[in-house]
PDB file of C-alpha atoms and ligand atoms in Angstrom:
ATOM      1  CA  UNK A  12      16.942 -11.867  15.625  1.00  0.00           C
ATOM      2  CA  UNK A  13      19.247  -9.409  17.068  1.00  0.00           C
ATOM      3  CA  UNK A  14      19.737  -7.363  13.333  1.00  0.00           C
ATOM      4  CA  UNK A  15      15.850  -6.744  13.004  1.00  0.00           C
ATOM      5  CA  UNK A  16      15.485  -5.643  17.051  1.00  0.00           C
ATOM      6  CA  UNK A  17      18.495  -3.038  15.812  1.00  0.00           C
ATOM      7  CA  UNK A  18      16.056  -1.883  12.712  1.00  0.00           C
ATOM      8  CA  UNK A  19      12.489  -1.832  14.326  1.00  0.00           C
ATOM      9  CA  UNK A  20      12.898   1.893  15.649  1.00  0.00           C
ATOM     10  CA  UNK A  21      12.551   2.793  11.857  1.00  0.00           C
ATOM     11  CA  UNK A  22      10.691   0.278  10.369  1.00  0.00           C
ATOM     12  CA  UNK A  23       8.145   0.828  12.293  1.00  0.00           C
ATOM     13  CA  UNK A  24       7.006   3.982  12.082  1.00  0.00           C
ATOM     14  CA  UNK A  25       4.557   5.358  14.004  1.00  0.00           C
ATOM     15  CA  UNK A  26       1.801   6.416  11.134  1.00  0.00           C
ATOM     16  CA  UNK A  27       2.558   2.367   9.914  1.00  0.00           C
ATOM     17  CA  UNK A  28       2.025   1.220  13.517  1.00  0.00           C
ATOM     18  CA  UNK A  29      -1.260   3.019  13.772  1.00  0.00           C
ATOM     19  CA  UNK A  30      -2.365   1.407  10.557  1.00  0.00           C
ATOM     20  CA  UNK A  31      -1.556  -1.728  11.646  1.00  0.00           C
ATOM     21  CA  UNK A  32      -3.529  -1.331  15.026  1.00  0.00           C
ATOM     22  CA  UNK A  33      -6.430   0.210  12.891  1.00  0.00           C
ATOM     23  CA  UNK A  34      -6.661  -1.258   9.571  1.00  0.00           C
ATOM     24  CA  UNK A  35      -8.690   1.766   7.534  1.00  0.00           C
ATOM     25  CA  UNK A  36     -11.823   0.153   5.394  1.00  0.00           C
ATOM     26  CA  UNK A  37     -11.526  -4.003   6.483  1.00  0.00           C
ATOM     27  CA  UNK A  38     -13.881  -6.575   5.658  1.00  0.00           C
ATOM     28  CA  UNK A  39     -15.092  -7.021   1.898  1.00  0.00           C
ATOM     29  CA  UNK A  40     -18.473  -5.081   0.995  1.00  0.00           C
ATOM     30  CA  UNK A  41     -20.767  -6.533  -1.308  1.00  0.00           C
ATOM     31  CA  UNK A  42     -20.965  -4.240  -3.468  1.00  0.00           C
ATOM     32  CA  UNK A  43     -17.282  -4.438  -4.250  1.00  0.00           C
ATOM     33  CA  UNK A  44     -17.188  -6.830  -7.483  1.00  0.00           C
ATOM     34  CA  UNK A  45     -13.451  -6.091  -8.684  1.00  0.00           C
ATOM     35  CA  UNK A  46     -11.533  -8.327  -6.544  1.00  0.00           C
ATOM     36  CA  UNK A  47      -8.240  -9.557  -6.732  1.00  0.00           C
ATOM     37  CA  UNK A  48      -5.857 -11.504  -4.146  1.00  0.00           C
ATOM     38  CA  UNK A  49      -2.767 -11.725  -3.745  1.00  0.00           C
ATOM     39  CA  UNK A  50       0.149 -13.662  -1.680  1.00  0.00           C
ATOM     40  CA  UNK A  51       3.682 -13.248  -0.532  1.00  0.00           C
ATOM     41  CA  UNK A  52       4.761 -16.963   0.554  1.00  0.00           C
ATOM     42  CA  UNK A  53       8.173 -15.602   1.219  1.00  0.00           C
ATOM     43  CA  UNK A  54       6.646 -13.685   4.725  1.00  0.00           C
ATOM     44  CA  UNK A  55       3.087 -15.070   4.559  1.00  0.00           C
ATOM     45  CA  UNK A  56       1.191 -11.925   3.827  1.00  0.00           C
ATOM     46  CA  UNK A  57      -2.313 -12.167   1.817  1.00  0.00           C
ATOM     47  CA  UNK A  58      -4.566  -9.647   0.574  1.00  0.00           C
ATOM     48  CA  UNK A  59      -8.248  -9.632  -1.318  1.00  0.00           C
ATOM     49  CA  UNK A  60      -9.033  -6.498  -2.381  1.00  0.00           C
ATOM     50  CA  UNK A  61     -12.564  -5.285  -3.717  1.00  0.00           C
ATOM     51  CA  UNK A  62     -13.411  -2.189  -5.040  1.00  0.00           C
ATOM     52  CA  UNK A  63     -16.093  -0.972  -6.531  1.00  0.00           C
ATOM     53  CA  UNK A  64     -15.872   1.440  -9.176  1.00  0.00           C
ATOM     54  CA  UNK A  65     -18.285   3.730 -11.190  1.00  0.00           C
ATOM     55  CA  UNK A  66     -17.820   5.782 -14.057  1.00  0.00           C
ATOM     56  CA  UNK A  67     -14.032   6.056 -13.580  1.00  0.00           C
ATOM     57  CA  UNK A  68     -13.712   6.635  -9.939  1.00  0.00           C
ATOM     58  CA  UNK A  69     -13.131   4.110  -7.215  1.00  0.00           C
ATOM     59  CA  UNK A  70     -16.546   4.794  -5.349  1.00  0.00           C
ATOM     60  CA  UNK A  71     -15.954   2.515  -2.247  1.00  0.00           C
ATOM     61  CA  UNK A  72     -12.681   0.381  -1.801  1.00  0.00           C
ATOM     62  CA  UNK A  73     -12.303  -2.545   1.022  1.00  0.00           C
ATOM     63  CA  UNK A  74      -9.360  -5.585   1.861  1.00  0.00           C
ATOM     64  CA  UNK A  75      -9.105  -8.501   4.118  1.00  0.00           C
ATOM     65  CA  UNK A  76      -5.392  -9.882   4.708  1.00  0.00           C
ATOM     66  CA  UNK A  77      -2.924 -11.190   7.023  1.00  0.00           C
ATOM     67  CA  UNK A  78       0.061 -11.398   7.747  1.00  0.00           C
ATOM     68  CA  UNK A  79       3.136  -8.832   8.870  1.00  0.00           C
ATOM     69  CA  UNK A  80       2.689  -5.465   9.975  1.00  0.00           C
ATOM     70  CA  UNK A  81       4.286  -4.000   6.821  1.00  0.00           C
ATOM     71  CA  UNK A  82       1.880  -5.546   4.443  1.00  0.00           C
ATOM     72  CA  UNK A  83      -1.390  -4.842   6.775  1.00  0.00           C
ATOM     73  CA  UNK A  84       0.054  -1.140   7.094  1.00  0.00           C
ATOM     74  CA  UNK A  85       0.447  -0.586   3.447  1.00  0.00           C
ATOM     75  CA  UNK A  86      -2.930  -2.034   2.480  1.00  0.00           C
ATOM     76  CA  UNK A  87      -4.834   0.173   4.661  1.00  0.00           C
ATOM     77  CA  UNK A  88      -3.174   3.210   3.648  1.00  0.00           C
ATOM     78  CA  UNK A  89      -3.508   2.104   0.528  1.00  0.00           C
ATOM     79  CA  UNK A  90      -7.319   1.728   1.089  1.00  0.00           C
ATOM     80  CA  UNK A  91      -7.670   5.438   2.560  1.00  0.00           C
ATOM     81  CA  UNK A  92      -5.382   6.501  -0.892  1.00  0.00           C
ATOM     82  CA  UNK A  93      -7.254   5.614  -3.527  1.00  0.00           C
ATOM     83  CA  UNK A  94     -11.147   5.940  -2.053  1.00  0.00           C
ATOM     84  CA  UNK A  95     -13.396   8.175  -4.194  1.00  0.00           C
ATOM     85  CA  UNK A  96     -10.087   8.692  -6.373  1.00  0.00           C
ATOM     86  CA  UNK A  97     -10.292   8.249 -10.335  1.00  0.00           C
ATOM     87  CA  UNK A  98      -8.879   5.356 -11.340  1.00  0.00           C
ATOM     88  CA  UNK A  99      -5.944   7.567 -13.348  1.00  0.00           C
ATOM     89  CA  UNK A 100      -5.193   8.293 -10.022  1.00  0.00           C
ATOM     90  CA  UNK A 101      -5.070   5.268  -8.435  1.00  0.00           C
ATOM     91  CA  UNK A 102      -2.904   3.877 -11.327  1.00  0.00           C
ATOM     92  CA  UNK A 103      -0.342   6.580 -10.848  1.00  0.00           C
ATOM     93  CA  UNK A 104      -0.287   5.862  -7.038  1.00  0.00           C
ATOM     94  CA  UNK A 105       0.813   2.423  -7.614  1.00  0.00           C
ATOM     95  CA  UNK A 106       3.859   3.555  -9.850  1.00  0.00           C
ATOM     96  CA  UNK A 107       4.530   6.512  -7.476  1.00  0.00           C
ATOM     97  CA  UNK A 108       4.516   3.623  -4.228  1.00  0.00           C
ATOM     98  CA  UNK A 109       6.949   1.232  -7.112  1.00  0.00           C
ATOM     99  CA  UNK A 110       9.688   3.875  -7.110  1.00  0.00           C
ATOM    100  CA  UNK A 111       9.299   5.169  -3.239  1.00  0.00           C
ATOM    101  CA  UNK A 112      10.204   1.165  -2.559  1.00  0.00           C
ATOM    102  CA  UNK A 113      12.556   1.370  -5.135  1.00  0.00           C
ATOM    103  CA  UNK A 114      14.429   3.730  -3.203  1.00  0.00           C
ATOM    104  CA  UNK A 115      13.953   6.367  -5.673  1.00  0.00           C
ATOM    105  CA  UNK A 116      11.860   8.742  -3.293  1.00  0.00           C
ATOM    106  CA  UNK A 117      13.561  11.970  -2.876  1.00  0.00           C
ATOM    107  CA  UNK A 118      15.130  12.987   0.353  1.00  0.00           C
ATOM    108  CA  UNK A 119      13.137  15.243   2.535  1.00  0.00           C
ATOM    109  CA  UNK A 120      12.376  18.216   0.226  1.00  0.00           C
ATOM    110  CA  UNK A 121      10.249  16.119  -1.944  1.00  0.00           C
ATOM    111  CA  UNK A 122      11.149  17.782  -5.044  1.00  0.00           C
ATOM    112  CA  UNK A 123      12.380  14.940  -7.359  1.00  0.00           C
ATOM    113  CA  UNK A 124       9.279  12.833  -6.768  1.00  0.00           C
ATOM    114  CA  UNK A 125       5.892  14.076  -8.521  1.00  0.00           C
ATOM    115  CA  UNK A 126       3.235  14.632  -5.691  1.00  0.00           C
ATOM    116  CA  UNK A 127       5.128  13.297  -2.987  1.00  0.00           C
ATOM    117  CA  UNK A 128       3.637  16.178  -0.747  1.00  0.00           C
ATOM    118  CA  UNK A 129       0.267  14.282  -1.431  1.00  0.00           C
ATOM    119  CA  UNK A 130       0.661  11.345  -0.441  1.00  0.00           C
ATOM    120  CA  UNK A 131      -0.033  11.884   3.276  1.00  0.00           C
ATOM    121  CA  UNK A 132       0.363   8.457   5.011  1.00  0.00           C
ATOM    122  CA  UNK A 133       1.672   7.254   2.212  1.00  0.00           C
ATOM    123  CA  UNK A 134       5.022   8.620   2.516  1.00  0.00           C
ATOM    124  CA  UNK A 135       5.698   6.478   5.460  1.00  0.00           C
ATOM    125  CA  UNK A 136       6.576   3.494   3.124  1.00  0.00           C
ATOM    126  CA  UNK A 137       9.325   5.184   1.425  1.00  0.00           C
ATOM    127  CA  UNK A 138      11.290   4.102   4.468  1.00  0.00           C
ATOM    128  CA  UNK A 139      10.778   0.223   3.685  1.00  0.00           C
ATOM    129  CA  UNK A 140      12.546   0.365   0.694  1.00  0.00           C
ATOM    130  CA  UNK A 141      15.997   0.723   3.259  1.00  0.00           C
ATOM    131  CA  UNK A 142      14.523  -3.267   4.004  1.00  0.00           C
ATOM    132  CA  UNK A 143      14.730  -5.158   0.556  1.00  0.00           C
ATOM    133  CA  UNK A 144      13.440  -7.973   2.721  1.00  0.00           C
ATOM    134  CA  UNK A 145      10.597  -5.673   3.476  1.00  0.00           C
ATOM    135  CA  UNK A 146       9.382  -4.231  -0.177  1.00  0.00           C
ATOM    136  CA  UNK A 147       7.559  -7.389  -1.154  1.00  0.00           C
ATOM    137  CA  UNK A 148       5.018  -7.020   1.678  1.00  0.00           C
ATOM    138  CA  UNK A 149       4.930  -3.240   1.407  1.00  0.00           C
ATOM    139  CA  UNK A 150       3.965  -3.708  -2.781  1.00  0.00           C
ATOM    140  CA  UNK A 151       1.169  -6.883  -2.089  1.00  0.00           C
ATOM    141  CA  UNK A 152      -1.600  -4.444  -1.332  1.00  0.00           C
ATOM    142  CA  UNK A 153      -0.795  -2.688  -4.746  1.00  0.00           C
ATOM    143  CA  UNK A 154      -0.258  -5.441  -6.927  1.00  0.00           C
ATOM    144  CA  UNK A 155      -3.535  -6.672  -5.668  1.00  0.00           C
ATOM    145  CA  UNK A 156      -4.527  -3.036  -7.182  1.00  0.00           C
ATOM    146  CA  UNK A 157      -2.985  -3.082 -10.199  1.00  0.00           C
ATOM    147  CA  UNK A 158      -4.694  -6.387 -10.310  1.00  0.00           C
ATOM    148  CA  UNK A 159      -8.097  -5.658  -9.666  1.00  0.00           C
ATOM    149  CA  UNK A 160      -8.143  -2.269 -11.887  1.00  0.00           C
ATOM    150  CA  UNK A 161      -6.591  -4.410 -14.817  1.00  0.00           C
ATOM    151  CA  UNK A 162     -10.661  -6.609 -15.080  1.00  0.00           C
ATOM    152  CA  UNK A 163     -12.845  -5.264 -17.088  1.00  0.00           C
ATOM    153  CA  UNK A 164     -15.188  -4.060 -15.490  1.00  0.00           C
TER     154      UNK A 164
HETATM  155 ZN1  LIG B 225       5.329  -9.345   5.157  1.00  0.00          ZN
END
């Protein structure tokens, strides 16, 4: 275990810790009738995701998961994301998240990558993708979003 103590420093950054400690919009409303789940066997992360969307904007979003701090860090940020967000939106956050964990974020000026400087908290994942082991757990939350959007509604 001595290779991940080396790596924690900058896996785990601080804005991911705090979403971790404080998952952001947990526990499934009612109202939420898009759901989807998803799993990652490989670290034994889950995720359901509801939203609930009207007219084309995601009016109230909520999850309910386990599992590591990666994937519970990158669902609630997603959560916070995409709230009262049009669904366009949403969609284009879930590509923009694809190539940050692809490693094709841009270095700190944030000029190759379209919006980057809106993405807030979400900019913290684009340091999983130096953990390949990592960018399953960090993409759950969003598949589960691609997912859910993807239902008629
Ligand atoms: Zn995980």
């Amino acid at each position: 275990m001595s290779d991940h103590d080396a790596t924690l420093d900058d896996l785990y950054q601080e804005i991911l810790l705090d979403h971790h400690r404080s998952p952001r919009r947990e526990g499934l409303c009612p109202d939420c009738g898009l759901r989807a789940h998803r799993d990652n066997p490989l670290c034994g992360d889950e995720i359901t995701l509801g939203l609930e969307v009207e007219g084309d904007t995601i009016a109230h979003v909520s999850q309910v998961g386990k599992g590591c701090a990666i994937s519970r860090a990158s669902a609630s940020m997603m959560a916070e994301a995409i709230a009262g967000q049009p669904v366009r939106r949403a969609m284009e956050l879930v590509e923009t998240v694809r190539r940050m964990l692809r490693g094709e974020a841009p270095d700190e000026d944030g000029e190759d990558l379209e919006g980057l400087e809106d993405l807030g908290d979400l900019a913290a994942l684009e340091g999983v993708a130096r953990f390949p082991a990592r960018i399953r757990c960090a993409l759950l939350p969003w598949e589960a979003l691609e997912e859910a959007l993807a239902r008629p509604l």
